[in-house]
Coordinates of C-alpha atoms in Angstrom, one line a residue:
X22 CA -41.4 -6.5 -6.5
X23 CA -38.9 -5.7 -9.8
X24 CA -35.5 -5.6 -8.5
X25 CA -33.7 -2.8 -10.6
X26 CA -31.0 -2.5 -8.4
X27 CA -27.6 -3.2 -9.1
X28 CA -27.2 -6.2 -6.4
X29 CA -28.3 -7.9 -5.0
X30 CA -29.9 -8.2 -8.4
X31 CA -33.2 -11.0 -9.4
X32 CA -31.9 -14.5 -10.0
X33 CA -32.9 -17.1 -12.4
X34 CA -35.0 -19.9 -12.1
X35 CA -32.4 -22.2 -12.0
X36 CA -30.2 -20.2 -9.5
X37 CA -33.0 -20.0 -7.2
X38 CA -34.3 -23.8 -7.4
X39 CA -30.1 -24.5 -6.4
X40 CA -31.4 -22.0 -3.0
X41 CA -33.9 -24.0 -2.1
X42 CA -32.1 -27.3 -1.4
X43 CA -30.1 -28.7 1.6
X44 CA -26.5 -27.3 1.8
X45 CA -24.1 -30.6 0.7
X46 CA -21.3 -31.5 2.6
X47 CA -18.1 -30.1 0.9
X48 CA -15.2 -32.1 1.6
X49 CA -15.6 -34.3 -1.5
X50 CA -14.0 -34.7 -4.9
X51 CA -17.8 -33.8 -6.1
X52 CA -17.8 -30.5 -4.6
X53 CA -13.8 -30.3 -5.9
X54 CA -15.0 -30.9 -9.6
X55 CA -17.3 -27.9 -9.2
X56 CA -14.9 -25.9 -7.5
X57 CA -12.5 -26.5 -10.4
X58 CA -15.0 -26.1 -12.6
X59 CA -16.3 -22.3 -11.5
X60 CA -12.5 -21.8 -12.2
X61 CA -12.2 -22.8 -15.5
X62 CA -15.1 -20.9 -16.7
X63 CA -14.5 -17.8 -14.8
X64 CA -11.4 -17.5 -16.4
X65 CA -13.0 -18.2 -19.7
X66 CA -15.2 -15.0 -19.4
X67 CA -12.8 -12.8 -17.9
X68 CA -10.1 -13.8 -20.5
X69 CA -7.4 -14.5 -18.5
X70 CA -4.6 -16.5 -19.4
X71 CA -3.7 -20.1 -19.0
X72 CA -2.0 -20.2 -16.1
X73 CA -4.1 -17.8 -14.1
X74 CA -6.3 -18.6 -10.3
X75 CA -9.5 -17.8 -9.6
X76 CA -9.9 -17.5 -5.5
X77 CA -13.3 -17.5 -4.1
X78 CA -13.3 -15.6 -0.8
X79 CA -16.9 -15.9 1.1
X80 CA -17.3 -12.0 1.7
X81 CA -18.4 -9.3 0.1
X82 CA -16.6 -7.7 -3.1
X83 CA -15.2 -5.1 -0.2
X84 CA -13.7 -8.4 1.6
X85 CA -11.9 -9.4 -2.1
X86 CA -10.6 -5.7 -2.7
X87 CA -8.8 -5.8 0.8
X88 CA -7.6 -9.2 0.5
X89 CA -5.8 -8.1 -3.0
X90 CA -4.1 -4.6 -1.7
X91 CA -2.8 -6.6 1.4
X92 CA -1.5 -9.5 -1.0
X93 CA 0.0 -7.8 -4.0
X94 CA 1.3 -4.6 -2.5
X95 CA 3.7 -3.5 0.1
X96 CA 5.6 -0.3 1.9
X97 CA 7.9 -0.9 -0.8
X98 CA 5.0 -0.2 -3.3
X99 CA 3.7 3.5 -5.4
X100 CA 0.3 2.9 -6.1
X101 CA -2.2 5.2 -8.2
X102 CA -5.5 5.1 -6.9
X103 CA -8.9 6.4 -9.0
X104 CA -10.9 8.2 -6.7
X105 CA -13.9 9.0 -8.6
X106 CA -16.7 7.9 -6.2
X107 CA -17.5 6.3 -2.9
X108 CA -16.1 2.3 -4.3
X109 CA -13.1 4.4 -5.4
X110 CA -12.3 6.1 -1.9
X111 CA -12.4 2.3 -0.5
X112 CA -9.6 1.6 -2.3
X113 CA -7.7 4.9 -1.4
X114 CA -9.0 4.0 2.1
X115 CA -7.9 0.6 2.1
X116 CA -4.0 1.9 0.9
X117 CA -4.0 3.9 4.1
X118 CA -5.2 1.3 6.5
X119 CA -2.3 -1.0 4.9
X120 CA -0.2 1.5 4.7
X121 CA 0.9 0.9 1.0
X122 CA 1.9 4.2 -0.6
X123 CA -0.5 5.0 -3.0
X124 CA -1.9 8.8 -4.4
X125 CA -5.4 9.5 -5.5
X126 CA -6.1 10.2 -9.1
X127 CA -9.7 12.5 -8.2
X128 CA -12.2 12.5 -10.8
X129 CA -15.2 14.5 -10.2
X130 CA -18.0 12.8 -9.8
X131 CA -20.1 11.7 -13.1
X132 CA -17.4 12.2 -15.1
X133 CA -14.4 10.0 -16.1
X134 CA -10.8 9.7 -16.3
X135 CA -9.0 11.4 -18.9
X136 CA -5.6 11.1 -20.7
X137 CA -4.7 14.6 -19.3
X138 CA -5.4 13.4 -16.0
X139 CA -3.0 10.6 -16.3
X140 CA -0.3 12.6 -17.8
X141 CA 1.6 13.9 -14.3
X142 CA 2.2 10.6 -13.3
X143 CA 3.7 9.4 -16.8
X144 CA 7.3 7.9 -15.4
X145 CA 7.1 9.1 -11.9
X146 CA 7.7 5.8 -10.5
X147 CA 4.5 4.3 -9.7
X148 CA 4.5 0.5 -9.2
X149 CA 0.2 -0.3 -9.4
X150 CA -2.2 0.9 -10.1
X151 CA -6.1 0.6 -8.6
X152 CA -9.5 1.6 -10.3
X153 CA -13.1 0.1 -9.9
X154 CA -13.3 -0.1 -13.9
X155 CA -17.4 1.1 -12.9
X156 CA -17.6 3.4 -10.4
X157 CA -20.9 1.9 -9.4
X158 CA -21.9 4.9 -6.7
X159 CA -21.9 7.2 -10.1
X160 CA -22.4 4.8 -13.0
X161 CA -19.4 5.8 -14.7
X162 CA -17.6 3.7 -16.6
X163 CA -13.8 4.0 -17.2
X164 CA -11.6 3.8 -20.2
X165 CA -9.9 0.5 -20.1
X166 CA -8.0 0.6 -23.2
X167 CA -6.8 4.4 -21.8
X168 CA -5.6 2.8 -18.7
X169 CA -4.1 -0.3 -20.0
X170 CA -1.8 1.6 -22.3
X171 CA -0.8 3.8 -19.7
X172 CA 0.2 0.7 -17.1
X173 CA 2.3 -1.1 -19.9
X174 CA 3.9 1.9 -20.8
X175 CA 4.8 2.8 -17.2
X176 CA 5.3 -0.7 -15.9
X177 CA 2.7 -0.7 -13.5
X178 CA 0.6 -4.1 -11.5
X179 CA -2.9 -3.4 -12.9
X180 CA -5.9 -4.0 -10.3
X181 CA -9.6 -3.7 -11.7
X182 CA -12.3 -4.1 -9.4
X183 CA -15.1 -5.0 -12.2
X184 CA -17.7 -6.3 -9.4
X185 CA -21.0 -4.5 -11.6
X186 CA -19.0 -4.4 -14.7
X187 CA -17.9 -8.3 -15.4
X188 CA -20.5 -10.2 -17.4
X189 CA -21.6 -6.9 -18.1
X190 CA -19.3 -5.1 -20.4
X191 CA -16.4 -6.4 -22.7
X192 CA -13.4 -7.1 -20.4
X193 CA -10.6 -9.5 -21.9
X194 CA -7.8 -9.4 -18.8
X195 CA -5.0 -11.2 -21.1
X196 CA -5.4 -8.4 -23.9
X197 CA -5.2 -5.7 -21.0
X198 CA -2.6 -6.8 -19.6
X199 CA -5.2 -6.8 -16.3
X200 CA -2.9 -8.4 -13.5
X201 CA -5.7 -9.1 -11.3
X202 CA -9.7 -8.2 -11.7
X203 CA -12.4 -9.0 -8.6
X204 CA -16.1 -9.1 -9.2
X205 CA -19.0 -10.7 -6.7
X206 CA -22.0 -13.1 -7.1
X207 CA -24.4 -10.5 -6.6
X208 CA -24.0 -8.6 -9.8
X209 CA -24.6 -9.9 -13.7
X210 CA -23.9 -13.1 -11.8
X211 CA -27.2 -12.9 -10.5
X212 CA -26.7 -15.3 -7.5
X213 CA -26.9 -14.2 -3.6
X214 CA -24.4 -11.8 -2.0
X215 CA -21.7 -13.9 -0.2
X216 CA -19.3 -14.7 -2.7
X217 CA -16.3 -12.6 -4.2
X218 CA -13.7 -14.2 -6.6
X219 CA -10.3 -12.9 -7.2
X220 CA -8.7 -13.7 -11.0
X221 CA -5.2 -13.3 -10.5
X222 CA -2.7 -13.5 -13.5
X223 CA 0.2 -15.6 -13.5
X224 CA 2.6 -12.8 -12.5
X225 CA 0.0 -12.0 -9.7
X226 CA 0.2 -15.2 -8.4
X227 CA 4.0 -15.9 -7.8
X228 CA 3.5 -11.9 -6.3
X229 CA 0.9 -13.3 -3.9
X230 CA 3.4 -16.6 -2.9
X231 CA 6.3 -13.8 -2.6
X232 CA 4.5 -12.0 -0.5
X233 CA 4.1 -12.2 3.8
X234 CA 1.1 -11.3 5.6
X235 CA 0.1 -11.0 8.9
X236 CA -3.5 -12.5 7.5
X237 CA -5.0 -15.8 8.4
X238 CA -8.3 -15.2 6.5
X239 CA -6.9 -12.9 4.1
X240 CA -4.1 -14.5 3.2
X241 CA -4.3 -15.4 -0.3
X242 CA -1.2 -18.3 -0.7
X243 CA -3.5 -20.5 1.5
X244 CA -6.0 -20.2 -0.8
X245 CA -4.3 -20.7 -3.6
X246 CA -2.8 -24.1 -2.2
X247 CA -6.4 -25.3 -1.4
X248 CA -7.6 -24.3 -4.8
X249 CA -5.5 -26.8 -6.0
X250 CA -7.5 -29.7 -4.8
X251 CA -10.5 -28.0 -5.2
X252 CA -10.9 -26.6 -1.9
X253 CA -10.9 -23.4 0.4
X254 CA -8.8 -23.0 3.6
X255 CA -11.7 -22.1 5.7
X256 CA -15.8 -23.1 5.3
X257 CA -17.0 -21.3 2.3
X258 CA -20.9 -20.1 1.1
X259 CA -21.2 -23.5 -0.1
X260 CA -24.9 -23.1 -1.3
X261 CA -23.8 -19.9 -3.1
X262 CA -20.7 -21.6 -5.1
X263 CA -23.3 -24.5 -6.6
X264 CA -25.4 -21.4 -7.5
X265 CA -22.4 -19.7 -9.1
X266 CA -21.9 -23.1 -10.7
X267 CA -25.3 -23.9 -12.2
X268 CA -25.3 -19.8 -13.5
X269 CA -21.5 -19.9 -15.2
X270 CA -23.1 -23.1 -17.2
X271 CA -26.3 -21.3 -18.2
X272 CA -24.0 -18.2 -19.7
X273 CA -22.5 -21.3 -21.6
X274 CA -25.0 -22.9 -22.4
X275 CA -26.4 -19.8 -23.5
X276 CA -23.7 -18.8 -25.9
X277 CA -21.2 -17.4 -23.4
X278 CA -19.8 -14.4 -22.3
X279 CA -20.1 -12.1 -25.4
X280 CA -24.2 -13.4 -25.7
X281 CA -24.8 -12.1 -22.1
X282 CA -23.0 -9.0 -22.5
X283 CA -25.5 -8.1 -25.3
X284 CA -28.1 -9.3 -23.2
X285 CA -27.6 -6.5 -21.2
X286 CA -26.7 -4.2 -23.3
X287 CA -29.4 -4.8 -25.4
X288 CA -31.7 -3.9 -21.8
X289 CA -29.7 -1.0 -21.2
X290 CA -30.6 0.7 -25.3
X291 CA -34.0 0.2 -24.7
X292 CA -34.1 1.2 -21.1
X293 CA -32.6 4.6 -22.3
X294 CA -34.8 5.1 -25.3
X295 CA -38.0 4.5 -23.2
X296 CA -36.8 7.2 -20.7
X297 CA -35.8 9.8 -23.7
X298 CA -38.7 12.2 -23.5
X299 CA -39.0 11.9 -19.6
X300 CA -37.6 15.1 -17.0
X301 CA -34.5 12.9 -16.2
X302 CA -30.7 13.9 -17.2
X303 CA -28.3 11.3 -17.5
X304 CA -25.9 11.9 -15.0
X305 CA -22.4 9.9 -16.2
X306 CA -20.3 10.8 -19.0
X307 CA -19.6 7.4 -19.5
X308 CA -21.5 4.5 -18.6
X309 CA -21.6 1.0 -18.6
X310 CA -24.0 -1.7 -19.6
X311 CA -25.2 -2.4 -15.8
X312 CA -26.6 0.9 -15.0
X313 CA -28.0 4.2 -16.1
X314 CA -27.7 7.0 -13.4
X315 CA -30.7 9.6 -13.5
X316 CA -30.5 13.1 -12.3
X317 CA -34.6 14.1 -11.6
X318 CA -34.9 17.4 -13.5
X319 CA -37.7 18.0 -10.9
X320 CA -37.8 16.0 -7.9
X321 CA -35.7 14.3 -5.3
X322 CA -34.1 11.2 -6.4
X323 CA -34.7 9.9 -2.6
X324 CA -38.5 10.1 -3.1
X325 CA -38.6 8.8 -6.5
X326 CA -37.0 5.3 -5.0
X327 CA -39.5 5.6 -1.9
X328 CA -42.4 5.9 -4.0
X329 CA -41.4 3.7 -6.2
X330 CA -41.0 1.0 -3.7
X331 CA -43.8 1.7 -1.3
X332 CA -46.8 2.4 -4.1
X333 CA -45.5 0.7 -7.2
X334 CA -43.7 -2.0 -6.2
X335 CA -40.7 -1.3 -8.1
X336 CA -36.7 -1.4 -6.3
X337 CA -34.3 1.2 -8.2
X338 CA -30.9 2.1 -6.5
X339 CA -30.4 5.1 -3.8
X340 CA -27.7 7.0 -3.2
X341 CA -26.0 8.0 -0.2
X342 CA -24.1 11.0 0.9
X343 CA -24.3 14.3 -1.1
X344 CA -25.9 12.5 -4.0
X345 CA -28.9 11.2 -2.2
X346 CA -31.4 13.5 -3.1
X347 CA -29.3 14.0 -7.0
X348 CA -29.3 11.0 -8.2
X349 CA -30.8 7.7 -8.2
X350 CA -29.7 4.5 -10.4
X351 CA -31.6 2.0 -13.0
X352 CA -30.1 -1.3 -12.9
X353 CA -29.7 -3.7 -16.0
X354 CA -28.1 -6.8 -15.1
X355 CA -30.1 -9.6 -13.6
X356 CA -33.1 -11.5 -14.5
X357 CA -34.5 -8.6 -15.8
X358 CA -36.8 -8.2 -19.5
X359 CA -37.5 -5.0 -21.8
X360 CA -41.2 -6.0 -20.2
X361 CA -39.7 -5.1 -17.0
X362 CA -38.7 -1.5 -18.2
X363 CA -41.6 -0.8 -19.9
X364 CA -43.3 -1.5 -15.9
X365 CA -40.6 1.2 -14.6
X366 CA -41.0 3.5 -17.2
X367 CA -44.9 3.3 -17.3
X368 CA -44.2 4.1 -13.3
X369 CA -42.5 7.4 -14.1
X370 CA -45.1 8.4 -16.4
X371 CA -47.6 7.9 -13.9
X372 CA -45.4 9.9 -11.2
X373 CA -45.3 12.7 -13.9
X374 CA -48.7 12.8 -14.5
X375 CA -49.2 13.1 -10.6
X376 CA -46.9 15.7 -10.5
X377 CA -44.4 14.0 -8.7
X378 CA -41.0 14.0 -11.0

């Protein structure tokens, strides 16, 4: 199989030899020195300052994006949501289960946020604001720069859930003025699902300490206070932190953050000028480097992933919901090659000349 999904995505070599070994025990100052270590150079790549923490929270990026609405926001809170998808509505979602006061910024699907759609809330009081910076269900990709201006100008506690888009596309926190950004180990990380890590700024941090919840997982000042030795309050995915390890060196090794980004864009160009000629419309305004989303001109996007998995041996991502049969997604991020997409685009030439797209 080619895994063109957008995560879990194909690991490395080196990832995968990490998977096949015996799990360590992880009360030691070895497993500390890694710990500290997948700190240090996930700040480095997400630009964040200094002072900032990195929390890894064994759970899914979902687990991370509760975890921070419970810890940085309160009743006392006005939070601006972007609702532009099905990872947006979580975060909407997850404001009403905490019952943090929040509106929902709606952005039709496959397209992206605007400055006109900011403007009504321009010095309305809002305290934070929320927005999966790629709306992975629709594989649009938002205006950070748009966004950041408008959170310093109004004040506001910037959240970024960049699970598909870190590693991916240019993201510099610090110069954002990002107070915290999540993303997962099963994206551009390329590593097994398990893992989420929380950068939180220095400001986020003395929020989080500030801050009471009625959390014992969740809570995030525990974590914090174990990070500083190294450690996490609870048993983590042990096996998956040495994999985040041995990847986060290979990106350095490699040439670092802005080397891998161009990795994947440089798959994402070629991906999209192999597909140029074929019955498929792009479906986001705006995308990002992880993933093109195709509308079939003349087929159902649910069929194209079946047959492309059951006859061809090839994994694109499904949708769900109203967009099942719409629209389907290409993944870039990964262990993945421009030999890879000349496999999946040689599969949609044979589907055409069947007659099936």
């Amino acid at each position: 199989m080619i895994n063109f999904t957008v995560g879990p995505v194909q690991s490395g070599e080196n990832v995968r030899e990490i998977g096949s070994r015996q799990i360590p025990y992880f009360r030691t100052p070895e497993f500390s020195e890694i710990m500290f270590e997948n700190e240090r150079l996930t700040k480095k790549f997400a630009g964040a300052e200094e002072n900032a923490r990195v929390v890894f929270i064994t759970g899914s990026g979902t687990a991370s994006m509760e975890a921070v609405v419970m810890n940085v926001f309160s009743r006392e809170d006005k939070v601006l949501a972007v609702n532009g998808g099905s990872f947006g509505q979580r975060f909407t979602d997850l404001c009403k289960i905490h019952d943090i006061p929040h509106t929902a910024i709606e952005v039709e699907e496959g397209k992206t946020l605007t400055k006109a759609e900011l403007i009504p809330y321009d010095g309305k009081g809002y305290t934070g604001f929320l927005v999966n910076v790629h709306e992975t269900s629709t594989g649009v990709y938002y205006d950070m720069d748009l966004i950041s201006n408008f959170c310093k100008k109004n004040g506001l506690f910037l959240v970024v859930d960049a699970i598909s888009s870190f590693l991916a596309d240019p993201f510099d926190m610090e110069r954002l003025n990002v107070s915290v950004m999540i993303t997962g180990s099963q994206k551009a990380l390329a590593c097994p699902p398990g893992v989420s890590a929380i950068v939180l700024s220095e400001d986020a941090v003395q929020r989080v300490n500030n801050h009471r919840i009625k959390s014992m997982y969740f809570d995030l000042k525990e974590a914090l206070k174990n990070g500083e030795r190294g450690q996490t309050p609870f048993t983590p995915a042990v096996g998956i932190l040495l994999q985040i390890n041995v990847r986060l060196k290979e990106i350095e090794e490699l040439g670092g953050v802005d080397k891998e980004v161009q990795r994947i864009s440089d798959l994402a160009e070629d991906f999209r000028n192999k597909i140029k000629d074929l019955p498929f419309e792009i479906f986001s305004e705006s995308m990002s480097n992880a993933v093109t989303p195709l509308h079939p001109l003349n087929a159902s996007a649910y069929d194209i992933f079946t047959v492309l998995k059951d006859e061809y041996g090839i994994w694109v991502c499904p949708n769900g919901g109203k967009l099942a049969e719409k629209v389907f997604r290409v993944g870039h991020i990964g262990a993945l090659t421009k030999e890879d997409n000349s496999v999946l685009v040689d599969a949609f030439r044979d589907l055409q000349r069947r007659g099936m797209i």
